[in-house]
Short mmCIF file of C-alpha atoms and ligand atoms in Angstrom, two decimals:
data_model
loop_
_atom_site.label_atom_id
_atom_site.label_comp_id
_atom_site.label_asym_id
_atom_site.label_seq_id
_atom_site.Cartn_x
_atom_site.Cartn_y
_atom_site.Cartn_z
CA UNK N 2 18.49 -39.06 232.15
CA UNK N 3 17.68 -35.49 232.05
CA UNK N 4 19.86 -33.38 229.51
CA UNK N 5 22.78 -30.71 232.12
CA UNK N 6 20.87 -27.42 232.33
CA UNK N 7 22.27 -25.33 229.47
CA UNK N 8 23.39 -21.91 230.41
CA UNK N 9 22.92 -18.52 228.39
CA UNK N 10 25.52 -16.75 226.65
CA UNK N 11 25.13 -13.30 226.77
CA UNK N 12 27.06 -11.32 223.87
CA UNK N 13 27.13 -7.82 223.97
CA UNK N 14 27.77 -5.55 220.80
CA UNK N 15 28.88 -2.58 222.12
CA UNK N 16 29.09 0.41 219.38
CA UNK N 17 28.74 -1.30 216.24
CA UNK N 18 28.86 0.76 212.60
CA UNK N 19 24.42 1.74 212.47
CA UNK N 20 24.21 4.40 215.18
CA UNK N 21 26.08 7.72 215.09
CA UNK N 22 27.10 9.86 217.87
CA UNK N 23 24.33 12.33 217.13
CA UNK N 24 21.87 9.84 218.31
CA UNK N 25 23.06 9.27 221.64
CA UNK N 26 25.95 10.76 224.03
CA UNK N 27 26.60 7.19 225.57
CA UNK N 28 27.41 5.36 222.24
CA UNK N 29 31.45 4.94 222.89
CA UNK N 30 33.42 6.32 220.24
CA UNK N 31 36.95 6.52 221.51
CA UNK N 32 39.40 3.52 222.34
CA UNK N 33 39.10 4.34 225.66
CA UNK N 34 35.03 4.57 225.41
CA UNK N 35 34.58 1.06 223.66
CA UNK N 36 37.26 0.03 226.40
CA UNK N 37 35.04 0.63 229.29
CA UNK N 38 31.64 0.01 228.31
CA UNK N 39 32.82 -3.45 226.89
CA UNK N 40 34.61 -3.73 230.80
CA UNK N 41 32.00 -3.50 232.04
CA UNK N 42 29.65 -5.35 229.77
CA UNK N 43 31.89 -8.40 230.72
CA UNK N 44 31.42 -7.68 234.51
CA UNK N 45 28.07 -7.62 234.16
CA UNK N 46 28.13 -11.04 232.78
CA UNK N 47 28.70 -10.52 229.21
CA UNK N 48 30.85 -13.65 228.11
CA UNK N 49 30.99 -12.51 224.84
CA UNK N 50 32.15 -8.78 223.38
CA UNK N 51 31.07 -8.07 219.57
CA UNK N 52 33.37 -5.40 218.52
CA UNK N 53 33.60 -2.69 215.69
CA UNK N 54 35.69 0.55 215.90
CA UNK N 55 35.30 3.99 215.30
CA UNK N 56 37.50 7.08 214.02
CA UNK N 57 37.75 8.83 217.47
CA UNK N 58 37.82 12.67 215.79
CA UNK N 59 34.27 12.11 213.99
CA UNK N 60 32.97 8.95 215.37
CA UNK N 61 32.73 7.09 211.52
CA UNK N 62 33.40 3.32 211.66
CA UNK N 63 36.66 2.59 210.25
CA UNK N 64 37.71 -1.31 210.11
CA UNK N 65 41.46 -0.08 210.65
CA UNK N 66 43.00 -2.18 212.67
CA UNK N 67 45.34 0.34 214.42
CA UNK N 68 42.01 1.66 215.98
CA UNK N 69 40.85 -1.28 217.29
CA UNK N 70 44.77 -2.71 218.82
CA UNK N 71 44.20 -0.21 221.91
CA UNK N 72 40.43 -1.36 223.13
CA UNK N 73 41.30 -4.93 222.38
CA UNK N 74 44.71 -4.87 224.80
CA UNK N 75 42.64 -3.28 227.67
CA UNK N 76 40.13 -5.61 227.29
CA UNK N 77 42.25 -8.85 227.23
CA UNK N 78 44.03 -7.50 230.10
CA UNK N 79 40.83 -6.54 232.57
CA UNK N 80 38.81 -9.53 231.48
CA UNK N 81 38.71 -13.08 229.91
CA UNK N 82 35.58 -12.41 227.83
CA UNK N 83 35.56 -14.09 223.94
CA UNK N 84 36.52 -11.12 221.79
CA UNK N 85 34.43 -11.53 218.62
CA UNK N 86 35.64 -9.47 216.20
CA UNK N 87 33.07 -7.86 213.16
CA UNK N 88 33.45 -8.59 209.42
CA UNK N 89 30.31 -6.51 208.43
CA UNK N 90 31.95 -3.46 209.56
CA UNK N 91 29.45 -1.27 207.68
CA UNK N 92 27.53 -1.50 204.39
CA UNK N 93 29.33 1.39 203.16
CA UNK N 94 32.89 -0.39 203.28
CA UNK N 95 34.14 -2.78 200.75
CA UNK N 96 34.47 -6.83 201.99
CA UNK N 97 38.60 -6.24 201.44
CA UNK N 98 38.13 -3.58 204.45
CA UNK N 99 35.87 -5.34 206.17
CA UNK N 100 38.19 -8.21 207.07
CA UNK N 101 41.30 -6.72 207.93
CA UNK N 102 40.72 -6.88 212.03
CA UNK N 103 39.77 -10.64 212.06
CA UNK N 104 42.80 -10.91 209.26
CA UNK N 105 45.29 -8.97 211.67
CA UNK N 106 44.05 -10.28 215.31
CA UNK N 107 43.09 -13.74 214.52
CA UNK N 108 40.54 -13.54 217.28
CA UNK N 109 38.19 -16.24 219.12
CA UNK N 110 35.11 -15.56 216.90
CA UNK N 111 34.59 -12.87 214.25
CA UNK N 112 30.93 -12.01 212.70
CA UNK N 113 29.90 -13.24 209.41
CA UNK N 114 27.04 -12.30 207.48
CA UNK N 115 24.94 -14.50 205.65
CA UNK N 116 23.66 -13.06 202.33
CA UNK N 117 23.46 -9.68 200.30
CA UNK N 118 20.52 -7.56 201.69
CA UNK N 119 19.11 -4.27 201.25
CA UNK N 120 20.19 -2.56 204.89
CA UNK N 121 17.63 0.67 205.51
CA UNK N 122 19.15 2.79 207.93
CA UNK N 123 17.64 5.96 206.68
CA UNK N 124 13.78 5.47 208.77
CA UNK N 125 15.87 7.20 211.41
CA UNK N 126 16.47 9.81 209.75
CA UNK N 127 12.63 10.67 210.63
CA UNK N 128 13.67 10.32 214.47
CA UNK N 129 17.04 12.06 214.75
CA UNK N 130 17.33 15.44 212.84
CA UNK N 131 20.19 17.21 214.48
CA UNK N 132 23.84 16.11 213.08
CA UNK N 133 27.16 17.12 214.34
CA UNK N 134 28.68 15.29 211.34
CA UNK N 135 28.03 15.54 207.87
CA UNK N 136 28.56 11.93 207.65
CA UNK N 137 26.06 10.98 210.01
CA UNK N 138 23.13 12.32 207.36
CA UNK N 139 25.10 10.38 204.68
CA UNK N 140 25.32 7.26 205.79
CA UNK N 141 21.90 7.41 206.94
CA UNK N 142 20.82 8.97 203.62
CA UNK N 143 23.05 6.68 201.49
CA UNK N 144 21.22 3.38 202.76
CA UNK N 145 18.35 3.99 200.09
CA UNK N 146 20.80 2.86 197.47
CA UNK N 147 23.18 0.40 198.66
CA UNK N 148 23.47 -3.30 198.94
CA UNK N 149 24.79 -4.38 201.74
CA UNK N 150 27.28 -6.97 200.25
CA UNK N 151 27.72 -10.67 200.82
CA UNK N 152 28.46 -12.91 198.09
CA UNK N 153 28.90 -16.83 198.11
CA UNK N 154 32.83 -15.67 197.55
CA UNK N 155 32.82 -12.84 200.09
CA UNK N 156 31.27 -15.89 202.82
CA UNK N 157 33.59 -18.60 201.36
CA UNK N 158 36.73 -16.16 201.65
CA UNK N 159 36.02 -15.19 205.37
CA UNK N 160 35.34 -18.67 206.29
CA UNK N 161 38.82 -19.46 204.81
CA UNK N 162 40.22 -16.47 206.93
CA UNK N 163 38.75 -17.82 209.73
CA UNK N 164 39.60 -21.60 209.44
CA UNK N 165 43.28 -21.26 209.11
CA UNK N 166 43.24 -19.25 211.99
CA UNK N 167 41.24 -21.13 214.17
CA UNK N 168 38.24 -18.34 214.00
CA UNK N 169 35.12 -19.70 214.75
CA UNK N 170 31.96 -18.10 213.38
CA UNK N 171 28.83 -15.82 214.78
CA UNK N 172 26.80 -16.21 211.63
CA UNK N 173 24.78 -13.59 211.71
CA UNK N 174 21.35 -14.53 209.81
CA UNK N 175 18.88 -11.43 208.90
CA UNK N 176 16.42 -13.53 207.37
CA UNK N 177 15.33 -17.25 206.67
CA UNK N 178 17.49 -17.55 203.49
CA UNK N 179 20.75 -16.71 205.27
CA UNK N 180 19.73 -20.46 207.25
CA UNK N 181 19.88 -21.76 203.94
CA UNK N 182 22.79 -20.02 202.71
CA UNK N 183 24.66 -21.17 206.37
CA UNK N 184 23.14 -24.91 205.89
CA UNK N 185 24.68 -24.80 202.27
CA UNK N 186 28.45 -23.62 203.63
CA UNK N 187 28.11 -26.80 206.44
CA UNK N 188 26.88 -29.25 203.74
CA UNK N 189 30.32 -28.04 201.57
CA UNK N 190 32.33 -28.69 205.07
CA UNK N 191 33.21 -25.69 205.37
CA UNK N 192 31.52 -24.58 208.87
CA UNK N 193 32.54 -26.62 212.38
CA UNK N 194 29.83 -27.62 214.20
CA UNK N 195 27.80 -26.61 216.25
CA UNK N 196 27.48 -22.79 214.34
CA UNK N 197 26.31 -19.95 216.41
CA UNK N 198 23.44 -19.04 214.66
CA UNK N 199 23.13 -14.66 215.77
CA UNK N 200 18.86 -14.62 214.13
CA UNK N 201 19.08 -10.85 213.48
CA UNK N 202 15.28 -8.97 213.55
CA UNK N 203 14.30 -5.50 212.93
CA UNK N 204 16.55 -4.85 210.00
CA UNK N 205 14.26 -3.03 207.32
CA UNK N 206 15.51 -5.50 204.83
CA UNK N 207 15.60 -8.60 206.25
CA UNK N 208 13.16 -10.38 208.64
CA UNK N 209 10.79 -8.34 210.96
CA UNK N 210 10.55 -8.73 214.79
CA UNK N 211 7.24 -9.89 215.31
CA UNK N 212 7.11 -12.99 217.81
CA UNK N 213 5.86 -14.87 214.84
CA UNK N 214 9.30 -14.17 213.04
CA UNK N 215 11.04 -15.81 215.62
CA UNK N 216 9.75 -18.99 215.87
CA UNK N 217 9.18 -19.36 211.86
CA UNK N 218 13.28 -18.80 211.96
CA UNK N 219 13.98 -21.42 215.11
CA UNK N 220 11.25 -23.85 213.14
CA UNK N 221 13.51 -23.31 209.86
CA UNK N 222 16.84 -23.56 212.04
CA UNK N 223 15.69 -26.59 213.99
CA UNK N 224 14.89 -28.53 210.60
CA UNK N 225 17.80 -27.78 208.65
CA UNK N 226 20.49 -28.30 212.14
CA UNK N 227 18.73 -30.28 214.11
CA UNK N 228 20.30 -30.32 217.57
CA UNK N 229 23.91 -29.14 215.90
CA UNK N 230 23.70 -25.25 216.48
CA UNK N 231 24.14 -22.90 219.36
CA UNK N 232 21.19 -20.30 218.55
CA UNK N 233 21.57 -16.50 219.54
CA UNK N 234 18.72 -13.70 219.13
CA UNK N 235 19.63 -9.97 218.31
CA UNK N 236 16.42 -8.12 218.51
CA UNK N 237 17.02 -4.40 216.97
CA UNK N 238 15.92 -1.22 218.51
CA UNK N 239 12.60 -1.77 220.87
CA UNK N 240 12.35 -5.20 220.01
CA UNK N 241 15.98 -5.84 222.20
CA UNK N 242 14.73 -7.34 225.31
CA UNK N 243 11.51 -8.59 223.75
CA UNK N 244 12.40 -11.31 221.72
CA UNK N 245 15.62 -11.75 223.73
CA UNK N 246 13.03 -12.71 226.21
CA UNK N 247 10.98 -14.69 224.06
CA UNK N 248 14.14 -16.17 222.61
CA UNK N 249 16.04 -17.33 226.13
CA UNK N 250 12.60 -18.53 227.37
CA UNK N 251 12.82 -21.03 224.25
CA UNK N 252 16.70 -22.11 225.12
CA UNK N 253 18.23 -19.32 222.74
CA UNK N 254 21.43 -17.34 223.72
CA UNK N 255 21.34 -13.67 223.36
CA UNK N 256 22.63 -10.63 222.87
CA UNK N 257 22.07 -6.82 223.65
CA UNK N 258 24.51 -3.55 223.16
CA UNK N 259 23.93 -0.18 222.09
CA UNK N 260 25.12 -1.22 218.18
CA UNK N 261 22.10 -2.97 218.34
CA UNK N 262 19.40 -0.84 220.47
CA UNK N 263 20.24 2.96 221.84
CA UNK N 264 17.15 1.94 224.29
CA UNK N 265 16.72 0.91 228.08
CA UNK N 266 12.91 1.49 227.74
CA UNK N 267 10.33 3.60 225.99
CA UNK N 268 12.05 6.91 225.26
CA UNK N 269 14.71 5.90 227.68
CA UNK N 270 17.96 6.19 226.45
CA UNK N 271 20.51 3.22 227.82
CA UNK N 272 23.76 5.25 229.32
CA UNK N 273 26.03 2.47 229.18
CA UNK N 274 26.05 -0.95 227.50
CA UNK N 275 26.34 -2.19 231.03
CA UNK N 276 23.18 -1.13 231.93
CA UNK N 277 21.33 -3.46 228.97
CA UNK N 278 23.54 -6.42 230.30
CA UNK N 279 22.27 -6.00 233.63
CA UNK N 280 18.38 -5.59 232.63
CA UNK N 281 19.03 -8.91 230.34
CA UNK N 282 20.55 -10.83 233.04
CA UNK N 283 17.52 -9.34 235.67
CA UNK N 284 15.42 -10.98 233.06
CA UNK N 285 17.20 -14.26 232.75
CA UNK N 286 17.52 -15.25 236.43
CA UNK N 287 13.65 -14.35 236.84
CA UNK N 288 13.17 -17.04 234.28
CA UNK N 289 15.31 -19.63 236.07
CA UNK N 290 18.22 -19.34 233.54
CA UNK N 291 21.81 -19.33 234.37
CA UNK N 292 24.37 -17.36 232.73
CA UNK N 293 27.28 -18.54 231.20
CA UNK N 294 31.00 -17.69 231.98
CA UNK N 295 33.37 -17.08 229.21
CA UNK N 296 35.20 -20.45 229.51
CA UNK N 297 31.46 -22.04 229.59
CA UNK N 298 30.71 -20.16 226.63
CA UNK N 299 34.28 -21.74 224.64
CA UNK N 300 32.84 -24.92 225.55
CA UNK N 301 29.74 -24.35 224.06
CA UNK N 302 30.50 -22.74 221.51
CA UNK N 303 34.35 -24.98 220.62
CA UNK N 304 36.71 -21.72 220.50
CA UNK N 305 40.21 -22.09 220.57
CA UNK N 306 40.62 -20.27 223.86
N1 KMH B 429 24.70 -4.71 213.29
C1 KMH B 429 24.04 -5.96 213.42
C2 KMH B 429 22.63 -5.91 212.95
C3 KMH B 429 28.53 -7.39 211.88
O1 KMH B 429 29.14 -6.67 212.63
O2 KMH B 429 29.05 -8.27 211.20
C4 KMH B 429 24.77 -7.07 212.79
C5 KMH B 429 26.27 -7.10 212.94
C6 KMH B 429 27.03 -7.19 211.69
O3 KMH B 429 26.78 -7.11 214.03
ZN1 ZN B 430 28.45 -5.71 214.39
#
């Protein structure tokens, strides 16, 4: 008999801690910024919202969880999308910091990165010269120099965090060894199947996004999890709709969202995070594909609701 037609699950990642509010006038800052644009994300058809915060003076990304309580209300009260909280926050905070949303609002799905990686923000600092903030140039600056930090015990105590409170996982996986790293933590027992595998590309520092890159991580997925994961692509900066393209077209789930890609189309910046859901979901439907709901997407992906 032939296999139900899967649906996609669109996630959207709507400010993230890479881009600054130099870069672009739409990235939302404010409570009542992230607020909207992840709104309307989710009525676009964005089942799932990936969510970091932001000091609403300066725009900095702060993992304190009194900044994030006001977005995450509004959104629980104008939509049922799967909040999916970040433990990354950025690679200039400590692991302690990072964790303290997920640890305070226990939510559906938090991120969780895969390995220790050089992160190289500072290329942009070739495309965007003018800074309202002097930590903008910093943290752009500072990237030559610091590890992004992931340790077996940073992984092992944020799946602990998340297993006692029912926090399931998008395992966000830069490069082929975070697979391995990932296969290693469900060999141990420690990751519920299926995991939802986010294949990061475009990250100087961890795989590139060439077409190739793609399939060389599904072939390295689909050996080590068989049919047992829910796969996701996150294609940074130009390479957004591309390989999410490439990606849904092969049965992946995907996602979009300015903390990934400031970018609608060449030298077009995207106004709204709604806008990217819309041009992903265009692109979907004229492939055949159906998106899925949020309670499709707790199904697929075994949240607590
Ligand atoms: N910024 C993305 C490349 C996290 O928040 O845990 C990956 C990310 C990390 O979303
Ligand atoms: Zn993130």
């Amino acid at each position: 008999m032939a296999k139900p037609k899967q649906k996609v699950i669109i996630t959207c990642a709507v400010t993230g801690a890479i881009h600054t509010p130099s870069m672009s006038p739409y990235l939302p800052v404010t409570a009542d910024e992230i607020a909207e644009a992840a709104i309307g994300a989710a009525k676009a058809g964005a089942a799932v919202l990936h969510l970091h915060a932001r000091d609403p003076e300066t725009g900095k990304p702060s993992q304190d969880p009194a900044l994030f309580k006001p977005f995450l209300e509004r959104i629980k009260n104008e939509t049922d999308a799967i909040i999916n909280i970040t433990t990354g926050g950025s690679p200039h905070m400590t692991v302690e910091e990072r964790m303290r949303p997920a640890t305070t609002f226990k939510p559906e799905v938090a991120s969780l990165n895969m390995g220790s990686m050089n992160f190289g923000l500072f290329p942009m600092l070739g495309r965007f010269k003018e800074f309202k903030h002097d930590w903008e140039r910093e943290h752009l600056e500072n990237s030559r120099s610091l590890i992004f930090r992931n340790t077996y015990q940073d992984i092992e105590s944020i799946l602990t965090l998340g297993n006692a409170n029912g926090t399931r996982f998008e395992f966000e996986c830069y490069d082929i060894s975070h697979l391995y790293n990932l296969a290693h933590f469900v060999d141990r027992g420690l990751v519920k199947s299926p995991p939802f595998i986010q294949s990061v590309f475009g990250i100087l520092g961890g795989i590139g996004p060439h077409p190739e890159d793609l399939m060389h991580m599904k072939r390295t997925a689909d050996r080590l999890f068989g049919d047992e994961y829910e796969w996701s692509i996150l294609g940074a900066g130009r390479a957004q709709m591309q390989l999410a393209t490439i990606g849904a077209a092969m049965g992946s789930n995907v996602r979009v969202g300015l903390e990934d890609s400031l970018w609608i189309g060449p030298g077009q910046m995207a106004e709204s995070n709604r806008v990217q859901v819309e041009r992903i979901r265009t692109i979907l439907e004229a492939l055949n594909l159906e998106i899925a709901t949020p309670d499709e997407a707790r199904q697929k992906l075994g949240l607590k609701g």
